[in-house]
PDB file of C-alpha atoms in Angstrom:
ATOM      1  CA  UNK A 384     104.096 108.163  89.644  1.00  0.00           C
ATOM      2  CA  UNK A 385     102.228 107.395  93.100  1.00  0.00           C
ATOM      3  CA  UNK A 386     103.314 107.391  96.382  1.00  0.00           C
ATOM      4  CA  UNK A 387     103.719 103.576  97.821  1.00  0.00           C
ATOM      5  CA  UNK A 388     102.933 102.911 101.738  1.00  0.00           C
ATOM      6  CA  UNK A 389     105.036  99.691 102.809  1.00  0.00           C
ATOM      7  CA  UNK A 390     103.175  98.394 106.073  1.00  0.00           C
ATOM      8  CA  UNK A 391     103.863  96.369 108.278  1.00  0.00           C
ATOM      9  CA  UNK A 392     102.150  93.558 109.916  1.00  0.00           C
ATOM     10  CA  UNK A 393     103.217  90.562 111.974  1.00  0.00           C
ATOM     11  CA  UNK A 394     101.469  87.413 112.779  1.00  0.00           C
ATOM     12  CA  UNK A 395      98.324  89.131 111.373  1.00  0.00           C
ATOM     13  CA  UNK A 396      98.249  92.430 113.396  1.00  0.00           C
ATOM     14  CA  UNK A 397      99.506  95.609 112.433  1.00  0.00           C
ATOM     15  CA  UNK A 398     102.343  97.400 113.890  1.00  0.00           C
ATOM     16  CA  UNK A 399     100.695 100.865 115.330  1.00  0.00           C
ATOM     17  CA  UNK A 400     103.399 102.501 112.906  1.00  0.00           C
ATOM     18  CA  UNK A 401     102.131 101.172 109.856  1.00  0.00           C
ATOM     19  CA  UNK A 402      98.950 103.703 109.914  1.00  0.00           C
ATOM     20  CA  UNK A 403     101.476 106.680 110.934  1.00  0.00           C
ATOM     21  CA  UNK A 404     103.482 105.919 107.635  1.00  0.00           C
ATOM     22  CA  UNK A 405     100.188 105.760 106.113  1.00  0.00           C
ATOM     23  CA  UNK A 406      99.310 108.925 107.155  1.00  0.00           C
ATOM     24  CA  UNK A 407     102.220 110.169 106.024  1.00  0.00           C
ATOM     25  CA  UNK A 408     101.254 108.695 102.667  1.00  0.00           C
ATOM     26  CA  UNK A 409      98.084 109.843 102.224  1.00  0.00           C
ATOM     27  CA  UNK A 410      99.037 113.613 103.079  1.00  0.00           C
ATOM     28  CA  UNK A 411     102.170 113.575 100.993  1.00  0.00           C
ATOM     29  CA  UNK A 412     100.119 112.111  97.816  1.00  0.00           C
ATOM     30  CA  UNK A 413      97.834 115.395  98.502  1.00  0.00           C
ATOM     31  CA  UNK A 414     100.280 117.462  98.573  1.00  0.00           C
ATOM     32  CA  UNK A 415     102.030 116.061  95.472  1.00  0.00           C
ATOM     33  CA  UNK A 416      98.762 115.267  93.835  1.00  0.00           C
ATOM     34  CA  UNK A 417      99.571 111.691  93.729  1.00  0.00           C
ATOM     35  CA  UNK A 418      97.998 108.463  93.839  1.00  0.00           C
ATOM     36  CA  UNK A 419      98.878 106.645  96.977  1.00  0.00           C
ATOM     37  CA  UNK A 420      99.265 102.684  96.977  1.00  0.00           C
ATOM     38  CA  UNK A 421      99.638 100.735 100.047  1.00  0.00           C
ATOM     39  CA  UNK A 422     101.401  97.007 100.281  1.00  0.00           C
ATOM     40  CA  UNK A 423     101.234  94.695 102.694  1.00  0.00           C
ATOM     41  CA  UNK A 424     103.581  91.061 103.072  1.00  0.00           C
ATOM     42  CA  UNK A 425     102.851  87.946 104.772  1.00  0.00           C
ATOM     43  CA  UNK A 426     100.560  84.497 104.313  1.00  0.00           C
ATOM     44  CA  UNK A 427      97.205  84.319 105.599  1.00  0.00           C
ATOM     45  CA  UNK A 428      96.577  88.399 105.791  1.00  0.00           C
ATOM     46  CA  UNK A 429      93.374  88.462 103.793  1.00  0.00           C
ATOM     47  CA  UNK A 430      91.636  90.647 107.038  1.00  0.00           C
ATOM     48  CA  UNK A 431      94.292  93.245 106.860  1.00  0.00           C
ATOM     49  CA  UNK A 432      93.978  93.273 103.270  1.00  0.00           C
ATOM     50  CA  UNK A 433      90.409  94.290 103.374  1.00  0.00           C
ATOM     51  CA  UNK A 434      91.319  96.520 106.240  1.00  0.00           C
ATOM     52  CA  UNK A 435      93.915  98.565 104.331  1.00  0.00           C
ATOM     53  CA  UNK A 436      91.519  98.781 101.371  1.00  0.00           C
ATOM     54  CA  UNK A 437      89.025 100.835 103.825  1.00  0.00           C
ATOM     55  CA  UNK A 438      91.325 103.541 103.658  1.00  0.00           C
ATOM     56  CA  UNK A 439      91.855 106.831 100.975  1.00  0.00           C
ATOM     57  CA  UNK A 440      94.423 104.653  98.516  1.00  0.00           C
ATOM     58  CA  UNK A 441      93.866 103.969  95.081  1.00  0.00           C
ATOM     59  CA  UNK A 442      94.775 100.246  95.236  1.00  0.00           C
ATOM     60  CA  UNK A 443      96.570  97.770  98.011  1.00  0.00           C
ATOM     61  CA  UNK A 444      99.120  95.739  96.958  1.00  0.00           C
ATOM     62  CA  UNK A 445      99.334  92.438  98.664  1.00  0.00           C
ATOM     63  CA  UNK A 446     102.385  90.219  98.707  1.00  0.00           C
ATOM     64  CA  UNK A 447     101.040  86.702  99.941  1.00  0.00           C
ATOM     65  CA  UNK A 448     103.499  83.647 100.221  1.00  0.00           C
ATOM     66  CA  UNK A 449     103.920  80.852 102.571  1.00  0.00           C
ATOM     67  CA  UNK A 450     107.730  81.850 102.640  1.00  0.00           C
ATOM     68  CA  UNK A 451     106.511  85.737 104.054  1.00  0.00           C
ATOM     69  CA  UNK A 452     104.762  84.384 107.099  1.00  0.00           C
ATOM     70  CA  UNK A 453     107.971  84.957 109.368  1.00  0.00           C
ATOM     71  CA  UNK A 454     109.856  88.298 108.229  1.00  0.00           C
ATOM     72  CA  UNK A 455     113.577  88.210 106.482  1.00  0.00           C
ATOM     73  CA  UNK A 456     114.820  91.280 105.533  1.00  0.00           C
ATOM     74  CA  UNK A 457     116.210  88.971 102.023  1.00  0.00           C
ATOM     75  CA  UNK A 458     112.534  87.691 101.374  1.00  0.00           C
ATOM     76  CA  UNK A 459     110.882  91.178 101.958  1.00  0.00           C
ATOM     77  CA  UNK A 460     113.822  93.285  99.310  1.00  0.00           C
ATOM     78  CA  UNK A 461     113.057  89.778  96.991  1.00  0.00           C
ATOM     79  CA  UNK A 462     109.339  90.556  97.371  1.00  0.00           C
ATOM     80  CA  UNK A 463     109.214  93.989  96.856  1.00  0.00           C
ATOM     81  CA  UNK A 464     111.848  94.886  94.754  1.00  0.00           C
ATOM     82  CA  UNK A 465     109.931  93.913  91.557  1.00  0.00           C
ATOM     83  CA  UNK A 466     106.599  95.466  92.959  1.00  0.00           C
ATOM     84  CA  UNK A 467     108.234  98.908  93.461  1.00  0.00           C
ATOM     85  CA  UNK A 468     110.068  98.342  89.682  1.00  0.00           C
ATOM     86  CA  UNK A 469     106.477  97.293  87.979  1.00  0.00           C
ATOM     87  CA  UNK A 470     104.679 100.997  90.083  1.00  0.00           C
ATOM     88  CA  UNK A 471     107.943 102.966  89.871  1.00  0.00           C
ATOM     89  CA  UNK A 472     106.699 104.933  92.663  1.00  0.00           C
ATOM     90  CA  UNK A 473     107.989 108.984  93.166  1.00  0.00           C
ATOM     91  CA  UNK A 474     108.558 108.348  96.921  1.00  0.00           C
ATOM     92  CA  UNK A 475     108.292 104.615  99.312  1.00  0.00           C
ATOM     93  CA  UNK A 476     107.003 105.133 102.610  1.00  0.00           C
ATOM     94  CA  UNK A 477     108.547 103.157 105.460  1.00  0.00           C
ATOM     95  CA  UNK A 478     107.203 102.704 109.146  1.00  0.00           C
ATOM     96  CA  UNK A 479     110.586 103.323 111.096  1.00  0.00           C
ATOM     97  CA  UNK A 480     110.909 100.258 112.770  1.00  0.00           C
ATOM     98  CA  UNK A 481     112.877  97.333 113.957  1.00  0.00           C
ATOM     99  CA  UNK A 482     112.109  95.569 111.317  1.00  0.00           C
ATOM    100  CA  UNK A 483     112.346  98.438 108.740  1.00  0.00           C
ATOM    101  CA  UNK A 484     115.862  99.730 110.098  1.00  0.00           C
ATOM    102  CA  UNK A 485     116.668  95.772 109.030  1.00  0.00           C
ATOM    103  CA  UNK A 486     115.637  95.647 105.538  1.00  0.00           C
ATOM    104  CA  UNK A 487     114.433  99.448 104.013  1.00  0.00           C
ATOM    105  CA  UNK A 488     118.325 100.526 103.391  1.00  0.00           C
ATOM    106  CA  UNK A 489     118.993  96.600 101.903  1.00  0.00           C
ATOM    107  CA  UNK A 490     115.627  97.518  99.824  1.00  0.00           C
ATOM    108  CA  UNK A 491     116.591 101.007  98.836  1.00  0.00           C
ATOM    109  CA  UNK A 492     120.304  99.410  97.618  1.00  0.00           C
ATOM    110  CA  UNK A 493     118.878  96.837  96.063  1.00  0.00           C
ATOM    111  CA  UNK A 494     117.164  99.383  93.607  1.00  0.00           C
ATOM    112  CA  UNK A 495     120.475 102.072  93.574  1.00  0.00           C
ATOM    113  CA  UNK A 496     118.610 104.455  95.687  1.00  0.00           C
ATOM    114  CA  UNK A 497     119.374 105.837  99.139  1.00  0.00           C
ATOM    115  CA  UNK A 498     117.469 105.679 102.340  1.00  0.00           C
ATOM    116  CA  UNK A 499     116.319 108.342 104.115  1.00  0.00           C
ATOM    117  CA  UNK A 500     114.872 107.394 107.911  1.00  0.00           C
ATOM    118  CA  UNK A 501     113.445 109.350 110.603  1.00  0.00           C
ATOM    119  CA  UNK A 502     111.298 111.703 108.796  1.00  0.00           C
ATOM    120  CA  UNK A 503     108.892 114.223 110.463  1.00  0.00           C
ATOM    121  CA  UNK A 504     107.646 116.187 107.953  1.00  0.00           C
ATOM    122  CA  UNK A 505     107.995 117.354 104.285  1.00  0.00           C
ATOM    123  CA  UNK A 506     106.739 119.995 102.211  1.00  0.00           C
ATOM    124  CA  UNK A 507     107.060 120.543  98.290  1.00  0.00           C
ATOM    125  CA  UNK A 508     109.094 123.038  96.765  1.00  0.00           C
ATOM    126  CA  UNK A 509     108.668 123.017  93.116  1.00  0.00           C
ATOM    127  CA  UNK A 510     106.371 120.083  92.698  1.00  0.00           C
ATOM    128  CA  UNK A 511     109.285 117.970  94.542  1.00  0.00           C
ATOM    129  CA  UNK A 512     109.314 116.972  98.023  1.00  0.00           C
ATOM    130  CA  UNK A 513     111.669 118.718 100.737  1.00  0.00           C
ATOM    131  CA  UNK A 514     111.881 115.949 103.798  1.00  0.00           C
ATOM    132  CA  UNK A 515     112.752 117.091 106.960  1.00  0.00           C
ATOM    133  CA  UNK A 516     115.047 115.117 109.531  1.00  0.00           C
ATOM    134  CA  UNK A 517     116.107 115.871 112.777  1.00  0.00           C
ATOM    135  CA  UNK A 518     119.820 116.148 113.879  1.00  0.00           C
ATOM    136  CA  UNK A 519     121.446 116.315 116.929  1.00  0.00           C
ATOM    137  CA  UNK A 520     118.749 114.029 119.219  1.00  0.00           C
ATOM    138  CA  UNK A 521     116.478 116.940 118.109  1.00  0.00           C
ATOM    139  CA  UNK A 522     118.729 119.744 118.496  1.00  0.00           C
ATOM    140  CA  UNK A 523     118.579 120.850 114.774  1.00  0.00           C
ATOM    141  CA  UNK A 524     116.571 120.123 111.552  1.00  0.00           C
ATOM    142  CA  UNK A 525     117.989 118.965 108.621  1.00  0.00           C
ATOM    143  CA  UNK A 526     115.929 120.078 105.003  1.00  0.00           C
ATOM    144  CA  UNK A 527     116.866 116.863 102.602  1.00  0.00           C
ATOM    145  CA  UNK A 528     115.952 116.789  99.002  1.00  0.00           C
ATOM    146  CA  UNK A 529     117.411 114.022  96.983  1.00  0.00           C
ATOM    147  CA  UNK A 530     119.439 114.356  94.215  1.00  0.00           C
ATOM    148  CA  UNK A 531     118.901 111.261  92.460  1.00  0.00           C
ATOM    149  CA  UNK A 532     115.716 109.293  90.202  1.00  0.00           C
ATOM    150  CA  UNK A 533     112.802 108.443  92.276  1.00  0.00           C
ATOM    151  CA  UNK A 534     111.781 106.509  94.037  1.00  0.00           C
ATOM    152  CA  UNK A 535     112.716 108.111  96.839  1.00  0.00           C
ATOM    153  CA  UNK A 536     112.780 105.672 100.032  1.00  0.00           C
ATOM    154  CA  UNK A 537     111.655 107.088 103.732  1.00  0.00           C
ATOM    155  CA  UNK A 538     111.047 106.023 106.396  1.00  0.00           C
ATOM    156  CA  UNK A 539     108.815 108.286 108.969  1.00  0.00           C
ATOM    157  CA  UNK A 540     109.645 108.671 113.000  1.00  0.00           C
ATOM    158  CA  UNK A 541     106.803 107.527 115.355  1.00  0.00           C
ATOM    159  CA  UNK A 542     105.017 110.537 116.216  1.00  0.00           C
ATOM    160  CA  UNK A 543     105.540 112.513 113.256  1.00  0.00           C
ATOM    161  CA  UNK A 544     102.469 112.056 111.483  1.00  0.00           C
ATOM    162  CA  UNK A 545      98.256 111.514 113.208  1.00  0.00           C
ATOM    163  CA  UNK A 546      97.275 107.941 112.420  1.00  0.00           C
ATOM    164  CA  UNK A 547      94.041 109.414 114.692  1.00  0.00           C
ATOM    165  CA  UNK A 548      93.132 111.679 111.506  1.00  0.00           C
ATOM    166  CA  UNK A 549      93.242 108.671 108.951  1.00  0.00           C
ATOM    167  CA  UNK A 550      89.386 108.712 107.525  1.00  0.00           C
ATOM    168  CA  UNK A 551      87.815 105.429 105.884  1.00  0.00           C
ATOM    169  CA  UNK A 552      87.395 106.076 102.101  1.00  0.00           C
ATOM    170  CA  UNK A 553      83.839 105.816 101.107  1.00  0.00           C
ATOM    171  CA  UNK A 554      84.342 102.902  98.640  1.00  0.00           C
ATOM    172  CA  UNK A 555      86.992  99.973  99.504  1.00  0.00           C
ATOM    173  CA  UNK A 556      90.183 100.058  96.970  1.00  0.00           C
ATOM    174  CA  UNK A 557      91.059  96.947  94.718  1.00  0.00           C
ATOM    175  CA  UNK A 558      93.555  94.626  95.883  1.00  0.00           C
ATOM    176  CA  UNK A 559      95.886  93.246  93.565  1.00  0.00           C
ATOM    177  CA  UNK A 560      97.854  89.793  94.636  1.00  0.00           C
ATOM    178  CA  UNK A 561     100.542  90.120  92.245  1.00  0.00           C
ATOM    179  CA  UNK A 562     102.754  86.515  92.086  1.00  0.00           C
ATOM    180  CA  UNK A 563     105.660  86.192  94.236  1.00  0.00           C
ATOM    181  CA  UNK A 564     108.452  84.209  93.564  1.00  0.00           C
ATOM    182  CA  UNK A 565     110.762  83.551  95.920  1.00  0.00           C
TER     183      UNK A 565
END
């Protein structure tokens, strides 16, 4: 099981979220000692595909279609669902954004999972993850450990996690372009 990063791009540049979730990523697959894949949806996103695979991740997924060019929250749960069924993934990692607050909990139903958002930090008690949330506008901290099958979906708070400490991985990863049909 591996940890999947779900970035997010639009019109060919990357939300500044995106590299926190894959930060988040990265550090949760060391901590679980788990691969981490990252994914990436749209048309005409070959230069973030080859940007992505710069980075400590054991493959990128890339979900290219004409139809993925402008986001819908029904296109990207039609895109991914059958990605994250193929990797069955322990945990999906979310930027928490507009966009993600649209379709993550429509993904994360989709598959018969919940949907946790607003993450800032985890740690692993007995090889499984322990997510934190805050409550409250910050007041109090929630521990949240889900009872169900992975995956688990989350998506992480802006902030929570140093995109500035994301290192380039001394070989590029492979990028798969799996067929989407839509």
């Amino acid at each position: 099981m591996s940890i999947l990063v779900i970035l997010e791009q639009q019109a060919g540049v990357w939300h500044k979220m995106s590299w926190e979730a894959l930060a988040a990523g990265i550090e949760m697959g060391k901590a679980l000692g788990r691969p981490v894949v990252a994914a990436v949806l749209g048309d005409g996103i070959e230069a973030l595909e080859t940007e992505l695979a710069g980075y400590a991740v054991e493959r990128v997924v890339s979900l290219r279609h004409p139809l993925l060019a402008e986001y819908t929250p029904d296109g990207y749960t039609a895109a991914l669902d059958p990605v994250i069924r193929g990797l069955s993934p322990a945990v999906v990692v979310l930027p928490h954004t507009y966009q993600v607050r649209d379709f993550g909990p429509k993904l994360a139903a989709a598959l018969d999972r919940s949907f946790l958002s607003d993450v800032i930090g985890f740690r692993v008690e007995g090889g499984a993850p322990v997510f934190v949330r805050q409550l409250f506008q910050g007041k109090m901290n929630a521990d949240v450990v889900f009872a169900d099958d992975p995956p688990h979906f989350v998506s992480v708070q802006a902030g929570a996690f140093r995109a500035d400490q994301l290192q380039p991985a001394a070989t590029a990863a492979p990028v798969e372009r799996p067929v989407v049909a839509l």
